[in-house]
Amino acid sequence: MTEFSVVTSPVVNVQISSSLSSFGSEKRFDKSLTIGALKMKLELITGCPTGHMDLQVFTKDNKLITTMDNNDALLGSYPVDDGMRIHVVNKDPTIQVGDFDDVSKVEKYEMKDEEYEKKQDSVLAWKKRNKLGRFADKSEEEKAQEEEERKQKEREEEEAAKAITVGSRCEVRTPKVPTKRGQVMFVGLTDFKPGWWVGVKYDEPLGKNDGSVAGKRYFECPPKYGGFVKPAFVTVGDFPEEDFGMDDDEM
């Protein structure tokens, strides 16, 4: 009599979604994980605390088939196959939907250009070694044309900067960022980056500094009210401070 045995993979590839975020991901888990251990891994992925987490399993057709509610059970004991989706439901009232979508709340690290140029394991260093992009060998005519374009851009930026008067009200419109209003506090060259810059004191704490960068002060303002932008993004004019609906008799 011929004997047959069914061999299944010890791991499973699933999609992960969460009620806290619109972002999803694909992960691989060992089927020998307990649901309790799985929740600990999912907390790192979704931000939902394990003690306030429900796990739902959906098919590839987005049909709910089960809820994994036994922390001591093994993942492999549930009908979870490759391509299915584990949805993490948050039950913690202190964490709101979208808390992990707003990346504007995350403090960003910005490396100075001179520091980046010194790195040997960067994309820039690789391009230099392989003479790619702007590091490729060019004819004298091409080099002269690029130099003229660079100088022309510098002249246009200088003209735009000198048309902006310190003390003027302004609006700042940069790509993919809401329009901000404020007052021009500085116009000129800086030590932190080449070219002309406009220092603005915003009406709200939507900036990155207090008017100083890398230990050098360019103007005075409260922390998070100051910012530096290129002249092309600054429009001066009659831009009064916006009314946010707060009457004098409201607190």
PDB file of C-alpha atoms in Angstrom:
ATOM      1  CA  MET A   1       0.000   0.000   0.000  1.00  0.00           C
ATOM      2  CA  THR A   2       1.405   3.368  -1.035  1.00  0.00           C
ATOM      3  CA  GLU A   3       1.616   5.959   1.718  1.00  0.00           C
ATOM      4  CA  PHE A   4       1.264   9.673   1.080  1.00  0.00           C
ATOM      5  CA  SER A   5       2.317  12.547   3.293  1.00  0.00           C
ATOM      6  CA  VAL A   6       1.373  16.201   2.995  1.00  0.00           C
ATOM      7  CA  VAL A   7       4.306  18.581   3.311  1.00  0.00           C
ATOM      8  CA  THR A   8       3.544  22.243   3.977  1.00  0.00           C
ATOM      9  CA  SER A   9       5.928  25.156   4.162  1.00  0.00           C
ATOM     10  CA  PRO A  10       7.084  26.040   7.695  1.00  0.00           C
ATOM     11  CA  VAL A  11       6.665  29.742   6.873  1.00  0.00           C
ATOM     12  CA  VAL A  12       3.885  31.869   5.436  1.00  0.00           C
ATOM     13  CA  ASN A  13       4.011  35.117   3.428  1.00  0.00           C
ATOM     14  CA  VAL A  14       1.160  37.492   4.287  1.00  0.00           C
ATOM     15  CA  GLN A  15       0.083  41.079   3.794  1.00  0.00           C
ATOM     16  CA  ILE A  16      -0.130  43.247   6.919  1.00  0.00           C
ATOM     17  CA  SER A  17      -2.653  46.054   7.282  1.00  0.00           C
ATOM     18  CA  SER A  18      -3.761  48.124  10.250  1.00  0.00           C
ATOM     19  CA  SER A  19      -6.709  50.207  11.375  1.00  0.00           C
ATOM     20  CA  LEU A  20      -4.170  52.846  12.465  1.00  0.00           C
ATOM     21  CA  SER A  21      -2.557  53.469   9.096  1.00  0.00           C
ATOM     22  CA  SER A  22      -3.201  53.472   5.378  1.00  0.00           C
ATOM     23  CA  PHE A  23       0.188  51.873   4.779  1.00  0.00           C
ATOM     24  CA  GLY A  24       0.567  48.131   4.242  1.00  0.00           C
ATOM     25  CA  SER A  25       3.475  45.718   4.028  1.00  0.00           C
ATOM     26  CA  GLU A  26       4.338  42.136   3.190  1.00  0.00           C
ATOM     27  CA  LYS A  27       6.013  39.951   5.813  1.00  0.00           C
ATOM     28  CA  ARG A  28       7.103  36.336   6.294  1.00  0.00           C
ATOM     29  CA  PHE A  29       6.408  34.556   9.571  1.00  0.00           C
ATOM     30  CA  ASP A  30       7.282  31.129  10.939  1.00  0.00           C
ATOM     31  CA  LYS A  31       4.155  29.058  11.492  1.00  0.00           C
ATOM     32  CA  SER A  32       5.584  27.863  14.815  1.00  0.00           C
ATOM     33  CA  LEU A  33       5.104  31.379  16.267  1.00  0.00           C
ATOM     34  CA  THR A  34       2.479  31.678  18.952  1.00  0.00           C
ATOM     35  CA  ILE A  35      -0.147  34.357  18.362  1.00  0.00           C
ATOM     36  CA  GLY A  36       1.232  36.192  21.392  1.00  0.00           C
ATOM     37  CA  ALA A  37       4.707  36.290  19.823  1.00  0.00           C
ATOM     38  CA  LEU A  38       3.205  37.304  16.475  1.00  0.00           C
ATOM     39  CA  LYS A  39       1.480  40.255  18.131  1.00  0.00           C
ATOM     40  CA  MET A  40       4.826  41.450  19.510  1.00  0.00           C
ATOM     41  CA  LYS A  41       6.262  41.491  15.984  1.00  0.00           C
ATOM     42  CA  LEU A  42       3.174  43.256  14.649  1.00  0.00           C
ATOM     43  CA  GLU A  43       3.447  45.932  17.336  1.00  0.00           C
ATOM     44  CA  LEU A  44       6.832  46.925  15.892  1.00  0.00           C
ATOM     45  CA  ILE A  45       5.303  47.080  12.402  1.00  0.00           C
ATOM     46  CA  THR A  46       2.010  48.858  13.114  1.00  0.00           C
ATOM     47  CA  GLY A  47       2.516  50.673  16.423  1.00  0.00           C
ATOM     48  CA  CYS A  48      -0.551  49.037  17.950  1.00  0.00           C
ATOM     49  CA  PRO A  49       0.101  47.796  21.534  1.00  0.00           C
ATOM     50  CA  THR A  50      -0.171  44.018  21.900  1.00  0.00           C
ATOM     51  CA  GLY A  51      -2.614  44.328  24.775  1.00  0.00           C
ATOM     52  CA  HIS A  52      -5.016  46.342  22.619  1.00  0.00           C
ATOM     53  CA  MET A  53      -4.714  44.312  19.423  1.00  0.00           C
ATOM     54  CA  ASP A  54      -7.197  42.096  17.587  1.00  0.00           C
ATOM     55  CA  LEU A  55      -6.042  40.056  14.584  1.00  0.00           C
ATOM     56  CA  GLN A  56      -8.323  39.314  11.654  1.00  0.00           C
ATOM     57  CA  VAL A  57      -7.468  37.061   8.723  1.00  0.00           C
ATOM     58  CA  PHE A  58      -8.701  37.898   5.218  1.00  0.00           C
ATOM     59  CA  THR A  59      -8.447  35.823   2.031  1.00  0.00           C
ATOM     60  CA  LYS A  60      -6.923  37.081  -1.212  1.00  0.00           C
ATOM     61  CA  ASP A  61     -10.495  38.039  -2.174  1.00  0.00           C
ATOM     62  CA  ASN A  62     -10.722  40.235   0.933  1.00  0.00           C
ATOM     63  CA  LYS A  63     -13.136  37.939   2.784  1.00  0.00           C
ATOM     64  CA  LEU A  64     -12.874  37.665   6.577  1.00  0.00           C
ATOM     65  CA  ILE A  65     -12.383  34.002   7.521  1.00  0.00           C
ATOM     66  CA  THR A  66     -11.250  34.001  11.144  1.00  0.00           C
ATOM     67  CA  THR A  67     -10.058  35.984  14.148  1.00  0.00           C
ATOM     68  CA  MET A  68      -6.848  34.882  15.858  1.00  0.00           C
ATOM     69  CA  ASP A  69      -7.769  35.411  19.510  1.00  0.00           C
ATOM     70  CA  ASN A  70      -5.831  32.662  21.315  1.00  0.00           C
ATOM     71  CA  ASN A  71      -2.416  34.002  22.298  1.00  0.00           C
ATOM     72  CA  ASP A  72      -1.134  30.512  23.137  1.00  0.00           C
ATOM     73  CA  ALA A  73      -2.141  28.955  19.795  1.00  0.00           C
ATOM     74  CA  LEU A  74       0.357  28.569  16.960  1.00  0.00           C
ATOM     75  CA  LEU A  75       0.079  30.630  13.816  1.00  0.00           C
ATOM     76  CA  GLY A  76       0.117  27.375  11.831  1.00  0.00           C
ATOM     77  CA  SER A  77      -3.015  26.189  13.628  1.00  0.00           C
ATOM     78  CA  TYR A  78      -5.048  28.863  11.835  1.00  0.00           C
ATOM     79  CA  PRO A  79      -5.998  28.654   8.114  1.00  0.00           C
ATOM     80  CA  VAL A  80      -3.460  31.248   7.021  1.00  0.00           C
ATOM     81  CA  ASP A  81      -1.912  30.718   3.572  1.00  0.00           C
ATOM     82  CA  ASP A  82       0.483  32.688   1.375  1.00  0.00           C
ATOM     83  CA  GLY A  83      -1.027  35.876   0.001  1.00  0.00           C
ATOM     84  CA  MET A  84      -3.654  36.267   2.709  1.00  0.00           C
ATOM     85  CA  ARG A  85      -3.902  39.408   4.826  1.00  0.00           C
ATOM     86  CA  ILE A  86      -3.602  39.816   8.590  1.00  0.00           C
ATOM     87  CA  HIS A  87      -5.431  42.956   9.668  1.00  0.00           C
ATOM     88  CA  VAL A  88      -4.441  44.539  12.992  1.00  0.00           C
ATOM     89  CA  VAL A  89      -7.357  46.219  14.770  1.00  0.00           C
ATOM     90  CA  ASN A  90      -6.401  48.807  17.375  1.00  0.00           C
ATOM     91  CA  LYS A  91      -8.533  48.993  20.543  1.00  0.00           C
ATOM     92  CA  ASP A  92      -6.396  51.570  22.383  1.00  0.00           C
ATOM     93  CA  PRO A  93      -8.445  54.812  22.598  1.00  0.00           C
ATOM     94  CA  THR A  94      -5.299  56.894  23.205  1.00  0.00           C
ATOM     95  CA  ILE A  95      -3.991  56.089  19.713  1.00  0.00           C
ATOM     96  CA  GLN A  96      -5.945  57.682  16.897  1.00  0.00           C
ATOM     97  CA  VAL A  97      -6.298  56.735  13.244  1.00  0.00           C
ATOM     98  CA  GLY A  98      -3.637  58.495  11.178  1.00  0.00           C
ATOM     99  CA  ASP A  99      -1.143  58.987  14.025  1.00  0.00           C
ATOM    100  CA  PHE A 100       1.392  56.983  12.022  1.00  0.00           C
ATOM    101  CA  ASP A 101       0.547  58.519   8.620  1.00  0.00           C
ATOM    102  CA  ASP A 102       1.553  62.121   9.346  1.00  0.00           C
ATOM    103  CA  VAL A 103       5.287  62.087   8.649  1.00  0.00           C
ATOM    104  CA  SER A 104       5.449  65.859   9.191  1.00  0.00           C
ATOM    105  CA  LYS A 105       5.529  65.097  12.931  1.00  0.00           C
ATOM    106  CA  VAL A 106       8.713  63.069  12.536  1.00  0.00           C
ATOM    107  CA  GLU A 107      11.915  65.022  13.111  1.00  0.00           C
ATOM    108  CA  LYS A 108      14.063  64.651  10.039  1.00  0.00           C
ATOM    109  CA  TYR A 109      17.852  64.374   9.963  1.00  0.00           C
ATOM    110  CA  GLU A 110      19.516  66.442   7.276  1.00  0.00           C
ATOM    111  CA  MET A 111      23.157  65.801   6.401  1.00  0.00           C
ATOM    112  CA  LYS A 112      25.216  68.793   5.315  1.00  0.00           C
ATOM    113  CA  ASP A 113      26.389  68.750   1.694  1.00  0.00           C
ATOM    114  CA  GLU A 114      30.055  68.840   2.691  1.00  0.00           C
ATOM    115  CA  GLU A 115      29.597  65.843   5.005  1.00  0.00           C
ATOM    116  CA  TYR A 116      27.806  63.863   2.307  1.00  0.00           C
ATOM    117  CA  GLU A 117      30.536  64.614  -0.250  1.00  0.00           C
ATOM    118  CA  LYS A 118      33.161  63.120   2.104  1.00  0.00           C
ATOM    119  CA  LYS A 119      31.360  59.761   2.401  1.00  0.00           C
ATOM    120  CA  GLN A 120      32.908  56.932   0.380  1.00  0.00           C
ATOM    121  CA  ASP A 121      29.912  54.568   0.485  1.00  0.00           C
ATOM    122  CA  SER A 122      27.337  56.967  -0.979  1.00  0.00           C
ATOM    123  CA  VAL A 123      25.662  57.093  -4.385  1.00  0.00           C
ATOM    124  CA  LEU A 124      27.556  60.330  -5.050  1.00  0.00           C
ATOM    125  CA  ALA A 125      30.925  58.618  -4.437  1.00  0.00           C
ATOM    126  CA  TRP A 126      29.904  55.729  -6.707  1.00  0.00           C
ATOM    127  CA  LYS A 127      28.999  58.154  -9.503  1.00  0.00           C
ATOM    128  CA  LYS A 128      32.348  59.907  -9.100  1.00  0.00           C
ATOM    129  CA  ARG A 129      34.282  56.631  -9.331  1.00  0.00           C
ATOM    130  CA  ASN A 130      32.363  55.525 -12.405  1.00  0.00           C
ATOM    131  CA  LYS A 131      32.236  58.984 -14.014  1.00  0.00           C
ATOM    132  CA  LEU A 132      28.470  58.995 -14.311  1.00  0.00           C
ATOM    133  CA  GLY A 133      25.967  61.843 -14.512  1.00  0.00           C
ATOM    134  CA  ARG A 134      27.570  65.216 -13.949  1.00  0.00           C
ATOM    135  CA  PHE A 135      30.916  63.501 -13.329  1.00  0.00           C
ATOM    136  CA  ALA A 136      31.102  62.040 -16.838  1.00  0.00           C
ATOM    137  CA  ASP A 137      33.837  63.285 -19.153  1.00  0.00           C
ATOM    138  CA  LYS A 138      32.489  66.256 -21.111  1.00  0.00           C
ATOM    139  CA  SER A 139      33.746  68.377 -23.931  1.00  0.00           C
ATOM    140  CA  GLU A 140      35.022  71.875 -23.266  1.00  0.00           C
ATOM    141  CA  GLU A 141      31.959  73.249 -25.041  1.00  0.00           C
ATOM    142  CA  GLU A 142      29.604  71.315 -22.748  1.00  0.00           C
ATOM    143  CA  LYS A 143      31.514  72.438 -19.684  1.00  0.00           C
ATOM    144  CA  ALA A 144      31.377  76.077 -20.803  1.00  0.00           C
ATOM    145  CA  GLN A 145      27.638  75.840 -21.454  1.00  0.00           C
ATOM    146  CA  GLU A 146      26.957  74.315 -18.030  1.00  0.00           C
ATOM    147  CA  GLU A 147      29.066  76.993 -16.349  1.00  0.00           C
ATOM    148  CA  GLU A 148      27.132  79.736 -18.126  1.00  0.00           C
ATOM    149  CA  GLU A 149      23.808  78.164 -17.114  1.00  0.00           C
ATOM    150  CA  ARG A 150      24.996  77.976 -13.520  1.00  0.00           C
ATOM    151  CA  LYS A 151      26.010  81.639 -13.513  1.00  0.00           C
ATOM    152  CA  GLN A 152      22.715  82.649 -15.112  1.00  0.00           C
ATOM    153  CA  LYS A 153      20.795  80.788 -12.409  1.00  0.00           C
ATOM    154  CA  GLU A 154      22.865  82.539  -9.734  1.00  0.00           C
ATOM    155  CA  ARG A 155      22.131  85.950 -11.303  1.00  0.00           C
ATOM    156  CA  GLU A 156      18.398  85.237 -11.435  1.00  0.00           C
ATOM    157  CA  GLU A 157      18.398  84.078  -7.819  1.00  0.00           C
ATOM    158  CA  GLU A 158      20.299  87.191  -6.705  1.00  0.00           C
ATOM    159  CA  GLU A 159      17.861  89.483  -8.559  1.00  0.00           C
ATOM    160  CA  ALA A 160      14.880  87.713  -6.986  1.00  0.00           C
ATOM    161  CA  ALA A 161      16.443  87.977  -3.528  1.00  0.00           C
ATOM    162  CA  LYS A 162      17.232  91.684  -3.833  1.00  0.00           C
ATOM    163  CA  ALA A 163      13.613  92.367  -4.775  1.00  0.00           C
ATOM    164  CA  ILE A 164      12.544  91.077  -1.337  1.00  0.00           C
ATOM    165  CA  THR A 165      12.690  93.641   1.468  1.00  0.00           C
ATOM    166  CA  VAL A 166      13.392  92.734   5.078  1.00  0.00           C
ATOM    167  CA  GLY A 167      10.315  93.480   7.179  1.00  0.00           C
ATOM    168  CA  SER A 168       7.836  92.672   4.393  1.00  0.00           C
ATOM    169  CA  ARG A 169       4.885  90.367   4.932  1.00  0.00           C
ATOM    170  CA  CYS A 170       5.083  87.276   2.750  1.00  0.00           C
ATOM    171  CA  GLU A 171       3.696  83.914   1.744  1.00  0.00           C
ATOM    172  CA  VAL A 172       5.951  80.895   1.327  1.00  0.00           C
ATOM    173  CA  ARG A 173       4.882  78.308  -1.224  1.00  0.00           C
ATOM    174  CA  THR A 174       7.125  75.265  -1.476  1.00  0.00           C
ATOM    175  CA  PRO A 175       6.299  72.013  -3.327  1.00  0.00           C
ATOM    176  CA  LYS A 176       4.096  69.502  -1.451  1.00  0.00           C
ATOM    177  CA  VAL A 177       3.899  71.769   1.627  1.00  0.00           C
ATOM    178  CA  PRO A 178       0.905  73.930   2.658  1.00  0.00           C
ATOM    179  CA  THR A 179       1.276  77.675   2.113  1.00  0.00           C
ATOM    180  CA  LYS A 180       2.689  79.505   5.137  1.00  0.00           C
ATOM    181  CA  ARG A 181       2.570  83.212   6.031  1.00  0.00           C
ATOM    182  CA  GLY A 182       5.073  85.268   7.918  1.00  0.00           C
ATOM    183  CA  GLN A 183       7.502  88.182   7.889  1.00  0.00           C
ATOM    184  CA  VAL A 184      10.802  88.468   6.012  1.00  0.00           C
ATOM    185  CA  MET A 185      13.612  88.762   8.561  1.00  0.00           C
ATOM    186  CA  PHE A 186      16.728  88.100   6.492  1.00  0.00           C
ATOM    187  CA  VAL A 187      17.852  88.208   2.856  1.00  0.00           C
ATOM    188  CA  GLY A 188      21.359  87.267   1.818  1.00  0.00           C
ATOM    189  CA  LEU A 189      24.108  84.678   1.631  1.00  0.00           C
ATOM    190  CA  THR A 190      24.568  82.130   4.418  1.00  0.00           C
ATOM    191  CA  ASP A 191      27.255  79.834   5.759  1.00  0.00           C
ATOM    192  CA  PHE A 192      25.107  76.686   5.862  1.00  0.00           C
ATOM    193  CA  LYS A 193      24.455  76.418   2.102  1.00  0.00           C
ATOM    194  CA  PRO A 194      25.541  78.314  -1.024  1.00  0.00           C
ATOM    195  CA  GLY A 195      23.338  80.779  -2.853  1.00  0.00           C
ATOM    196  CA  TRP A 196      20.829  83.364  -1.710  1.00  0.00           C
ATOM    197  CA  TRP A 197      18.342  82.611   1.056  1.00  0.00           C
ATOM    198  CA  VAL A 198      15.354  84.320   2.627  1.00  0.00           C
ATOM    199  CA  GLY A 199      14.856  83.993   6.382  1.00  0.00           C
ATOM    200  CA  VAL A 200      11.205  84.032   7.434  1.00  0.00           C
ATOM    201  CA  LYS A 201       9.530  84.265  10.853  1.00  0.00           C
ATOM    202  CA  TYR A 202       6.291  82.334  10.404  1.00  0.00           C
ATOM    203  CA  ASP A 203       3.000  83.280  12.053  1.00  0.00           C
ATOM    204  CA  GLU A 204       2.730  79.761  13.456  1.00  0.00           C
ATOM    205  CA  PRO A 205       5.339  77.259  14.743  1.00  0.00           C
ATOM    206  CA  LEU A 206       5.769  75.659  11.326  1.00  0.00           C
ATOM    207  CA  GLY A 207       9.484  76.328  10.903  1.00  0.00           C
ATOM    208  CA  LYS A 208      12.659  74.442  11.733  1.00  0.00           C
ATOM    209  CA  ASN A 209      14.692  76.869  13.838  1.00  0.00           C
ATOM    210  CA  ASP A 210      14.822  80.118  15.814  1.00  0.00           C
ATOM    211  CA  GLY A 211      16.603  82.135  13.145  1.00  0.00           C
ATOM    212  CA  SER A 212      19.955  80.440  13.687  1.00  0.00           C
ATOM    213  CA  VAL A 213      21.582  77.538  11.860  1.00  0.00           C
ATOM    214  CA  ALA A 214      24.695  75.600  12.915  1.00  0.00           C
ATOM    215  CA  GLY A 215      25.397  78.043  15.730  1.00  0.00           C
ATOM    216  CA  LYS A 216      25.197  81.213  13.618  1.00  0.00           C
ATOM    217  CA  ARG A 217      22.296  83.603  14.151  1.00  0.00           C
ATOM    218  CA  TYR A 218      20.742  85.358  11.164  1.00  0.00           C
ATOM    219  CA  PHE A 219      17.631  86.787  12.848  1.00  0.00           C
ATOM    220  CA  GLU A 220      15.607  86.497  16.070  1.00  0.00           C
ATOM    221  CA  CYS A 221      12.373  84.525  16.535  1.00  0.00           C
ATOM    222  CA  PRO A 222      10.919  81.879  18.868  1.00  0.00           C
ATOM    223  CA  PRO A 223      11.952  78.227  18.340  1.00  0.00           C
ATOM    224  CA  LYS A 224      10.163  76.467  15.441  1.00  0.00           C
ATOM    225  CA  TYR A 225       8.973  79.812  14.021  1.00  0.00           C
ATOM    226  CA  GLY A 226      11.991  80.371  11.763  1.00  0.00           C
ATOM    227  CA  GLY A 227      12.841  78.982   8.352  1.00  0.00           C
ATOM    228  CA  PHE A 228      15.081  79.608   5.349  1.00  0.00           C
ATOM    229  CA  VAL A 229      13.778  79.246   1.806  1.00  0.00           C
ATOM    230  CA  LYS A 230      14.945  80.085  -1.689  1.00  0.00           C
ATOM    231  CA  PRO A 231      13.735  83.442  -3.081  1.00  0.00           C
ATOM    232  CA  ALA A 232      11.706  81.709  -5.804  1.00  0.00           C
ATOM    233  CA  PHE A 233       9.334  80.331  -3.156  1.00  0.00           C
ATOM    234  CA  VAL A 234       8.692  83.684  -1.436  1.00  0.00           C
ATOM    235  CA  THR A 235       5.984  86.154  -2.473  1.00  0.00           C
ATOM    236  CA  VAL A 236       5.853  89.510  -0.680  1.00  0.00           C
ATOM    237  CA  GLY A 237       2.637  91.507  -0.378  1.00  0.00           C
ATOM    238  CA  ASP A 238      -0.300  92.372   1.830  1.00  0.00           C
ATOM    239  CA  PHE A 239      -0.590  89.059   3.670  1.00  0.00           C
ATOM    240  CA  PRO A 240      -2.057  89.722   7.132  1.00  0.00           C
ATOM    241  CA  GLU A 241      -1.959  87.064   9.807  1.00  0.00           C
ATOM    242  CA  GLU A 242      -4.721  84.544   9.181  1.00  0.00           C
ATOM    243  CA  ASP A 243      -7.754  84.428  11.469  1.00  0.00           C
ATOM    244  CA  PHE A 244      -8.099  80.943  12.919  1.00  0.00           C
ATOM    245  CA  GLY A 245     -11.584  81.549  14.299  1.00  0.00           C
ATOM    246  CA  MET A 246     -10.603  82.584  17.830  1.00  0.00           C
ATOM    247  CA  ASP A 247     -12.697  85.531  19.082  1.00  0.00           C
ATOM    248  CA  ASP A 248     -11.352  87.870  21.748  1.00  0.00           C
ATOM    249  CA  ASP A 249     -13.764  86.461  24.332  1.00  0.00           C
ATOM    250  CA  GLU A 250     -12.809  82.821  23.644  1.00  0.00           C
ATOM    251  CA  MET A 251     -10.098  80.904  25.447  1.00  0.00           C
TER     252      MET A 251
END
